[in-house]
Amino acid sequence: MRDAGMGLWIMRYFFRVEYDGSAFSGWQTQTNTATVQRNLSDAFSTITRQPCRVVGAGRTDAGVHARCQGAHVDLPAIEKIARLEHSVNAVLPKEISIYNMQAVPDTFHARFSARKRSYNFFLADRRHPLLSKRVWSVFKKIDWDMVRQNIPHCVGTHDFTAFCASRTTTENMTCTVEKASLSSCGDMRVFSISADRFIYKMVRSLVGTLIDIGRGKTSLGLDEILKSKNRKLAGETAPACGLVLDYVAYDEISDTSLASLY
């Protein structure tokens, strides 16, 4: 809690964000383009009638979606949080919604306090017009057993340089993957992965490489590609449309209303 002058006590508020990333150039605010962060910051500024800056747990790329992104914003102390949440949602574009807003300590940070991040990547064996902005339709013949056999290689603490896009300023390429799996239902499949952190386009690069392995396009296994630290040996980067930031976990946040989902 901080005194901002003029009798205002500034407090930090956490909230969840769900968004369809198709209409945005990613999360991070950019000049002359629509982003999720800019829309959220503008919405809070409009409702509170003062400049606001929303901070998120991660910077999703253009076209990437989120179901349970974490974010925080500093505001004058609020008596009725639910009313503010409703007001902010009323001015946001239909592709973005906030929920589960709550006061948190000043020491909390949406990015640096995150303990774990989980992503889902959706794939399909055929074209799905109703899901064209939600799944990657793969028309090649895939040996899914081969894909499943390679997934465990990414679990654990590794240097993921081979799966990082070239346009990054990140120096630390080490991530600890807690779990990774592939589930299926009919002609739909979901690659799920949870880790302490992810580097630039890591999940999409992993998915693209696994598909190349399943197609027989490469004779290398995921473990060999990991050890090589060579991006040229990895597969293509899977399209953004299939990727969803599913959940960001924090020790400090109560998500009791969401417990049944996770």
mmCIF file with all atom_site columns, N, CA and C in Angstrom, residues 8-54:
data_model
loop_
_atom_site.group_PDB
_atom_site.id
_atom_site.type_symbol
_atom_site.label_atom_id
_atom_site.label_alt_id
_atom_site.label_comp_id
_atom_site.label_asym_id
_atom_site.label_entity_id
_atom_site.label_seq_id
_atom_site.pdbx_PDB_ins_code
_atom_site.Cartn_x
_atom_site.Cartn_y
_atom_site.Cartn_z
_atom_site.occupancy
_atom_site.B_iso_or_equiv
_atom_site.pdbx_formal_charge
_atom_site.auth_seq_id
_atom_site.auth_comp_id
_atom_site.auth_asym_id
_atom_site.auth_atom_id
_atom_site.pdbx_PDB_model_num
ATOM 1   N N  . LEU A 1 8  ? -4.774  9.556   -1.743  1.00 0.00 ? 8  LEU A N  1
ATOM 2   C CA . LEU A 1 8  ? -5.053  8.302   -2.429  1.00 0.00 ? 8  LEU A CA 1
ATOM 3   C C  . LEU A 1 8  ? -4.077  7.213   -1.993  1.00 0.00 ? 8  LEU A C  1
ATOM 4   N N  . TRP A 1 9  ? -4.612  6.070   -1.605  1.00 0.00 ? 9  TRP A N  1
ATOM 5   C CA . TRP A 1 9  ? -3.782  4.915   -1.297  1.00 0.00 ? 9  TRP A CA 1
ATOM 6   C C  . TRP A 1 9  ? -3.757  4.004   -2.503  1.00 0.00 ? 9  TRP A C  1
ATOM 7   N N  . ILE A 1 10 ? -2.573  3.769   -3.043  1.00 0.00 ? 10 ILE A N  1
ATOM 8   C CA . ILE A 1 10 ? -2.432  2.938   -4.231  1.00 0.00 ? 10 ILE A CA 1
ATOM 9   C C  . ILE A 1 10 ? -2.181  1.495   -3.807  1.00 0.00 ? 10 ILE A C  1
ATOM 10  N N  . MET A 1 11 ? -2.972  0.596   -4.355  1.00 0.00 ? 11 MET A N  1
ATOM 11  C CA . MET A 1 11 ? -2.834  -0.814  -4.056  1.00 0.00 ? 11 MET A CA 1
ATOM 12  C C  . MET A 1 11 ? -2.629  -1.617  -5.335  1.00 0.00 ? 11 MET A C  1
ATOM 13  N N  . ARG A 1 12 ? -2.079  -2.791  -5.175  1.00 0.00 ? 12 ARG A N  1
ATOM 14  C CA . ARG A 1 12 ? -1.853  -3.673  -6.322  1.00 0.00 ? 12 ARG A CA 1
ATOM 15  C C  . ARG A 1 12 ? -2.977  -4.705  -6.402  1.00 0.00 ? 12 ARG A C  1
ATOM 16  N N  . TYR A 1 13 ? -3.479  -4.910  -7.619  1.00 0.00 ? 13 TYR A N  1
ATOM 17  C CA . TYR A 1 13 ? -4.565  -5.862  -7.837  1.00 0.00 ? 13 TYR A CA 1
ATOM 18  C C  . TYR A 1 13 ? -4.162  -6.883  -8.901  1.00 0.00 ? 13 TYR A C  1
ATOM 19  N N  . PHE A 1 14 ? -4.398  -8.119  -8.569  1.00 0.00 ? 14 PHE A N  1
ATOM 20  C CA . PHE A 1 14 ? -4.155  -9.223  -9.505  1.00 0.00 ? 14 PHE A CA 1
ATOM 21  C C  . PHE A 1 14 ? -5.474  -9.582  -10.181 1.00 0.00 ? 14 PHE A C  1
ATOM 22  N N  . PHE A 1 15 ? -5.377  -10.065 -11.430 1.00 0.00 ? 15 PHE A N  1
ATOM 23  C CA . PHE A 1 15 ? -6.565  -10.586 -12.104 1.00 0.00 ? 15 PHE A CA 1
ATOM 24  C C  . PHE A 1 15 ? -6.145  -11.578 -13.183 1.00 0.00 ? 15 PHE A C  1
ATOM 25  N N  . ARG A 1 16 ? -7.079  -12.406 -13.575 1.00 0.00 ? 16 ARG A N  1
ATOM 26  C CA . ARG A 1 16 ? -6.880  -13.343 -14.676 1.00 0.00 ? 16 ARG A CA 1
ATOM 27  C C  . ARG A 1 16 ? -7.390  -12.710 -15.967 1.00 0.00 ? 16 ARG A C  1
ATOM 28  N N  . VAL A 1 17 ? -6.775  -13.136 -17.076 1.00 0.00 ? 17 VAL A N  1
ATOM 29  C CA . VAL A 1 17 ? -7.185  -12.620 -18.390 1.00 0.00 ? 17 VAL A CA 1
ATOM 30  C C  . VAL A 1 17 ? -7.397  -13.786 -19.350 1.00 0.00 ? 17 VAL A C  1
ATOM 31  N N  . GLU A 1 18 ? -8.499  -13.755 -20.049 1.00 0.00 ? 18 GLU A N  1
ATOM 32  C CA . GLU A 1 18 ? -8.754  -14.706 -21.131 1.00 0.00 ? 18 GLU A CA 1
ATOM 33  C C  . GLU A 1 18 ? -8.868  -13.906 -22.428 1.00 0.00 ? 18 GLU A C  1
ATOM 34  N N  . TYR A 1 19 ? -8.218  -14.378 -23.472 1.00 0.00 ? 19 TYR A N  1
ATOM 35  C CA . TYR A 1 19 ? -8.329  -13.646 -24.727 1.00 0.00 ? 19 TYR A CA 1
ATOM 36  C C  . TYR A 1 19 ? -8.135  -14.531 -25.951 1.00 0.00 ? 19 TYR A C  1
ATOM 37  N N  . ASP A 1 20 ? -8.783  -14.105 -27.019 1.00 0.00 ? 20 ASP A N  1
ATOM 38  C CA . ASP A 1 20 ? -8.591  -14.687 -28.345 1.00 0.00 ? 20 ASP A CA 1
ATOM 39  C C  . ASP A 1 20 ? -7.517  -13.834 -29.014 1.00 0.00 ? 20 ASP A C  1
ATOM 40  N N  . GLY A 1 21 ? -6.346  -14.409 -29.234 1.00 0.00 ? 21 GLY A N  1
ATOM 41  C CA . GLY A 1 21 ? -5.233  -13.630 -29.755 1.00 0.00 ? 21 GLY A CA 1
ATOM 42  C C  . GLY A 1 21 ? -5.269  -13.336 -31.239 1.00 0.00 ? 21 GLY A C  1
ATOM 43  N N  . SER A 1 22 ? -6.276  -13.853 -31.941 1.00 0.00 ? 22 SER A N  1
ATOM 44  C CA . SER A 1 22 ? -6.337  -13.699 -33.402 1.00 0.00 ? 22 SER A CA 1
ATOM 45  C C  . SER A 1 22 ? -6.350  -12.242 -33.857 1.00 0.00 ? 22 SER A C  1
ATOM 46  N N  . ALA A 1 23 ? -6.972  -11.396 -33.051 1.00 0.00 ? 23 ALA A N  1
ATOM 47  C CA . ALA A 1 23 ? -7.153  -10.003 -33.462 1.00 0.00 ? 23 ALA A CA 1
ATOM 48  C C  . ALA A 1 23 ? -6.028  -9.083  -33.015 1.00 0.00 ? 23 ALA A C  1
ATOM 49  N N  . PHE A 1 24 ? -5.015  -9.640  -32.342 1.00 0.00 ? 24 PHE A N  1
ATOM 50  C CA . PHE A 1 24 ? -3.993  -8.790  -31.743 1.00 0.00 ? 24 PHE A CA 1
ATOM 51  C C  . PHE A 1 24 ? -2.576  -9.150  -32.177 1.00 0.00 ? 24 PHE A C  1
ATOM 52  N N  . SER A 1 25 ? -1.702  -8.142  -32.109 1.00 0.00 ? 25 SER A N  1
ATOM 53  C CA . SER A 1 25 ? -0.290  -8.343  -32.450 1.00 0.00 ? 25 SER A CA 1
ATOM 54  C C  . SER A 1 25 ? 0.483   -8.768  -31.209 1.00 0.00 ? 25 SER A C  1
ATOM 55  N N  . GLY A 1 26 ? -0.080  -9.714  -30.479 1.00 0.00 ? 26 GLY A N  1
ATOM 56  C CA . GLY A 1 26 ? 0.559   -10.221 -29.286 1.00 0.00 ? 26 GLY A CA 1
ATOM 57  C C  . GLY A 1 26 ? 0.113   -9.507  -28.032 1.00 0.00 ? 26 GLY A C  1
ATOM 58  N N  . TRP A 1 27 ? 0.765   -9.811  -26.916 1.00 0.00 ? 27 TRP A N  1
ATOM 59  C CA . TRP A 1 27 ? 0.423   -9.213  -25.629 1.00 0.00 ? 27 TRP A CA 1
ATOM 60  C C  . TRP A 1 27 ? 1.000   -7.820  -25.477 1.00 0.00 ? 27 TRP A C  1
ATOM 61  N N  . GLN A 1 28 ? 2.283   -7.669  -25.725 1.00 0.00 ? 28 GLN A N  1
ATOM 62  C CA . GLN A 1 28 ? 3.014   -6.451  -25.362 1.00 0.00 ? 28 GLN A CA 1
ATOM 63  C C  . GLN A 1 28 ? 2.603   -5.229  -26.172 1.00 0.00 ? 28 GLN A C  1
ATOM 64  N N  . THR A 1 29 ? 2.455   -4.104  -25.469 1.00 0.00 ? 29 THR A N  1
ATOM 65  C CA . THR A 1 29 ? 2.108   -2.843  -26.109 1.00 0.00 ? 29 THR A CA 1
ATOM 66  C C  . THR A 1 29 ? 3.122   -2.475  -27.185 1.00 0.00 ? 29 THR A C  1
ATOM 67  N N  . GLN A 1 30 ? 2.609   -2.107  -28.370 1.00 0.00 ? 30 GLN A N  1
ATOM 68  C CA . GLN A 1 30 ? 3.446   -1.687  -29.489 1.00 0.00 ? 30 GLN A CA 1
ATOM 69  C C  . GLN A 1 30 ? 2.850   -0.429  -30.105 1.00 0.00 ? 30 GLN A C  1
ATOM 70  N N  . THR A 1 31 ? 3.638   0.259   -30.870 1.00 0.00 ? 31 THR A N  1
ATOM 71  C CA . THR A 1 31 ? 3.173   1.494   -31.502 1.00 0.00 ? 31 THR A CA 1
ATOM 72  C C  . THR A 1 31 ? 2.280   1.188   -32.700 1.00 0.00 ? 31 THR A C  1
ATOM 73  N N  . ASN A 1 32 ? 1.159   1.859   -32.760 1.00 0.00 ? 32 ASN A N  1
ATOM 74  C CA . ASN A 1 32 ? 0.238   1.805   -33.908 1.00 0.00 ? 32 ASN A CA 1
ATOM 75  C C  . ASN A 1 32 ? -0.274  0.397   -34.241 1.00 0.00 ? 32 ASN A C  1
ATOM 76  N N  . THR A 1 33 ? -0.492  -0.423  -33.235 1.00 0.00 ? 33 THR A N  1
ATOM 77  C CA . THR A 1 33 ? -1.074  -1.738  -33.481 1.00 0.00 ? 33 THR A CA 1
ATOM 78  C C  . THR A 1 33 ? -1.816  -2.204  -32.235 1.00 0.00 ? 33 THR A C  1
ATOM 79  N N  . ALA A 1 34 ? -2.820  -3.027  -32.434 1.00 0.00 ? 34 ALA A N  1
ATOM 80  C CA . ALA A 1 34 ? -3.648  -3.497  -31.321 1.00 0.00 ? 34 ALA A CA 1
ATOM 81  C C  . ALA A 1 34 ? -2.969  -4.643  -30.583 1.00 0.00 ? 34 ALA A C  1
ATOM 82  N N  . THR A 1 35 ? -2.836  -4.502  -29.284 1.00 0.00 ? 35 THR A N  1
ATOM 83  C CA . THR A 1 35 ? -2.268  -5.562  -28.452 1.00 0.00 ? 35 THR A CA 1
ATOM 84  C C  . THR A 1 35 ? -3.168  -5.766  -27.236 1.00 0.00 ? 35 THR A C  1
ATOM 85  N N  . VAL A 1 36 ? -3.008  -6.913  -26.586 1.00 0.00 ? 36 VAL A N  1
ATOM 86  C CA . VAL A 1 36 ? -3.823  -7.208  -25.412 1.00 0.00 ? 36 VAL A CA 1
ATOM 87  C C  . VAL A 1 36 ? -3.476  -6.259  -24.273 1.00 0.00 ? 36 VAL A C  1
ATOM 88  N N  . GLN A 1 37 ? -2.193  -6.068  -24.003 1.00 0.00 ? 37 GLN A N  1
ATOM 89  C CA . GLN A 1 37 ? -1.771  -5.195  -22.910 1.00 0.00 ? 37 GLN A CA 1
ATOM 90  C C  . GLN A 1 37 ? -2.283  -3.775  -23.094 1.00 0.00 ? 37 GLN A C  1
ATOM 91  N N  . ARG A 1 38 ? -2.207  -3.263  -24.307 1.00 0.00 ? 38 ARG A N  1
ATOM 92  C CA . ARG A 1 38 ? -2.677  -1.894  -24.540 1.00 0.00 ? 38 ARG A CA 1
ATOM 93  C C  . ARG A 1 38 ? -4.181  -1.776  -24.289 1.00 0.00 ? 38 ARG A C  1
ATOM 94  N N  . ASN A 1 39 ? -4.955  -2.746  -24.770 1.00 0.00 ? 39 ASN A N  1
ATOM 95  C CA . ASN A 1 39 ? -6.400  -2.704  -24.551 1.00 0.00 ? 39 ASN A CA 1
ATOM 96  C C  . ASN A 1 39 ? -6.745  -2.755  -23.070 1.00 0.00 ? 39 ASN A C  1
ATOM 97  N N  . LEU A 1 40 ? -6.031  -3.587  -22.316 1.00 0.00 ? 40 LEU A N  1
ATOM 98  C CA . LEU A 1 40 ? -6.289  -3.681  -20.879 1.00 0.00 ? 40 LEU A CA 1
ATOM 99  C C  . LEU A 1 40 ? -5.915  -2.381  -20.165 1.00 0.00 ? 40 LEU A C  1
ATOM 100 N N  . SER A 1 41 ? -4.736  -1.847  -20.485 1.00 0.00 ? 41 SER A N  1
ATOM 101 C CA . SER A 1 41 ? -4.296  -0.600  -19.851 1.00 0.00 ? 41 SER A CA 1
ATOM 102 C C  . SER A 1 41 ? -5.257  0.543   -20.169 1.00 0.00 ? 41 SER A C  1
ATOM 103 N N  . ASP A 1 42 ? -5.701  0.614   -21.412 1.00 0.00 ? 42 ASP A N  1
ATOM 104 C CA . ASP A 1 42 ? -6.647  1.669   -21.816 1.00 0.00 ? 42 ASP A CA 1
ATOM 105 C C  . ASP A 1 42 ? -7.982  1.496   -21.104 1.00 0.00 ? 42 ASP A C  1
ATOM 106 N N  . ALA A 1 43 ? -8.436  0.260   -20.947 1.00 0.00 ? 43 ALA A N  1
ATOM 107 C CA . ALA A 1 43 ? -9.721  0.010   -20.294 1.00 0.00 ? 43 ALA A CA 1
ATOM 108 C C  . ALA A 1 43 ? -9.681  0.436   -18.831 1.00 0.00 ? 43 ALA A C  1
ATOM 109 N N  . PHE A 1 44 ? -8.612  0.059   -18.117 1.00 0.00 ? 44 PHE A N  1
ATOM 110 C CA . PHE A 1 44 ? -8.492  0.471   -16.716 1.00 0.00 ? 44 PHE A CA 1
ATOM 111 C C  . PHE A 1 44 ? -8.353  1.986   -16.600 1.00 0.00 ? 44 PHE A C  1
ATOM 112 N N  . SER A 1 45 ? -7.621  2.606   -17.533 1.00 0.00 ? 45 SER A N  1
ATOM 113 C CA . SER A 1 45 ? -7.458  4.058   -17.519 1.00 0.00 ? 45 SER A CA 1
ATOM 114 C C  . SER A 1 45 ? -8.790  4.757   -17.729 1.00 0.00 ? 45 SER A C  1
ATOM 115 N N  . THR A 1 46 ? -9.605  4.220   -18.628 1.00 0.00 ? 46 THR A N  1
ATOM 116 C CA . THR A 1 46 ? -10.917 4.805   -18.908 1.00 0.00 ? 46 THR A CA 1
ATOM 117 C C  . THR A 1 46 ? -11.821 4.731   -17.689 1.00 0.00 ? 46 THR A C  1
ATOM 118 N N  . ILE A 1 47 ? -11.861 3.592   -17.040 1.00 0.00 ? 47 ILE A N  1
ATOM 119 C CA . ILE A 1 47 ? -12.767 3.397   -15.907 1.00 0.00 ? 47 ILE A CA 1
ATOM 120 C C  . ILE A 1 47 ? -12.309 4.158   -14.663 1.00 0.00 ? 47 ILE A C  1
ATOM 121 N N  . THR A 1 48 ? -11.005 4.170   -14.396 1.00 0.00 ? 48 THR A N  1
ATOM 122 C CA . THR A 1 48 ? -10.501 4.842   -13.191 1.00 0.00 ? 48 THR A CA 1
ATOM 123 C C  . THR A 1 48 ? -10.180 6.317   -13.414 1.00 0.00 ? 48 THR A C  1
ATOM 124 N N  . ARG A 1 49 ? -10.175 6.733   -14.684 1.00 0.00 ? 49 ARG A N  1
ATOM 125 C CA . ARG A 1 49 ? -9.901  8.124   -15.047 1.00 0.00 ? 49 ARG A CA 1
ATOM 126 C C  . ARG A 1 49 ? -8.506  8.568   -14.605 1.00 0.00 ? 49 ARG A C  1
ATOM 127 N N  . GLN A 1 50 ? -7.569  7.651   -14.738 1.00 0.00 ? 50 GLN A N  1
ATOM 128 C CA . GLN A 1 50 ? -6.172  7.975   -14.471 1.00 0.00 ? 50 GLN A CA 1
ATOM 129 C C  . GLN A 1 50 ? -5.313  6.997   -15.264 1.00 0.00 ? 50 GLN A C  1
ATOM 130 N N  . PRO A 1 51 ? -4.054  7.377   -15.584 1.00 0.00 ? 51 PRO A N  1
ATOM 131 C CA . PRO A 1 51 ? -3.196  6.478   -16.365 1.00 0.00 ? 51 PRO A CA 1
ATOM 132 C C  . PRO A 1 51 ? -2.938  5.169   -15.615 1.00 0.00 ? 51 PRO A C  1
ATOM 133 N N  . CYS A 1 52 ? -3.097  4.046   -16.317 1.00 0.00 ? 52 CYS A N  1
ATOM 134 C CA . CYS A 1 52 ? -2.865  2.728   -15.726 1.00 0.00 ? 52 CYS A CA 1
ATOM 135 C C  . CYS A 1 52 ? -2.000  1.892   -16.669 1.00 0.00 ? 52 CYS A C  1
ATOM 136 N N  . ARG A 1 53 ? -1.176  1.065   -16.079 1.00 0.00 ? 53 ARG A N  1
ATOM 137 C CA . ARG A 1 53 ? -0.353  0.155   -16.872 1.00 0.00 ? 53 ARG A CA 1
ATOM 138 C C  . ARG A 1 53 ? -0.512  -1.254  -16.328 1.00 0.00 ? 53 ARG A C  1
ATOM 139 N N  . VAL A 1 54 ? -0.995  -2.130  -17.171 1.00 0.00 ? 54 VAL A N  1
ATOM 140 C CA . VAL A 1 54 ? -1.177  -3.525  -16.798 1.00 0.00 ? 54 VAL A CA 1
ATOM 141 C C  . VAL A 1 54 ? 0.099   -4.303  -17.086 1.00 0.00 ? 54 VAL A C  1
#
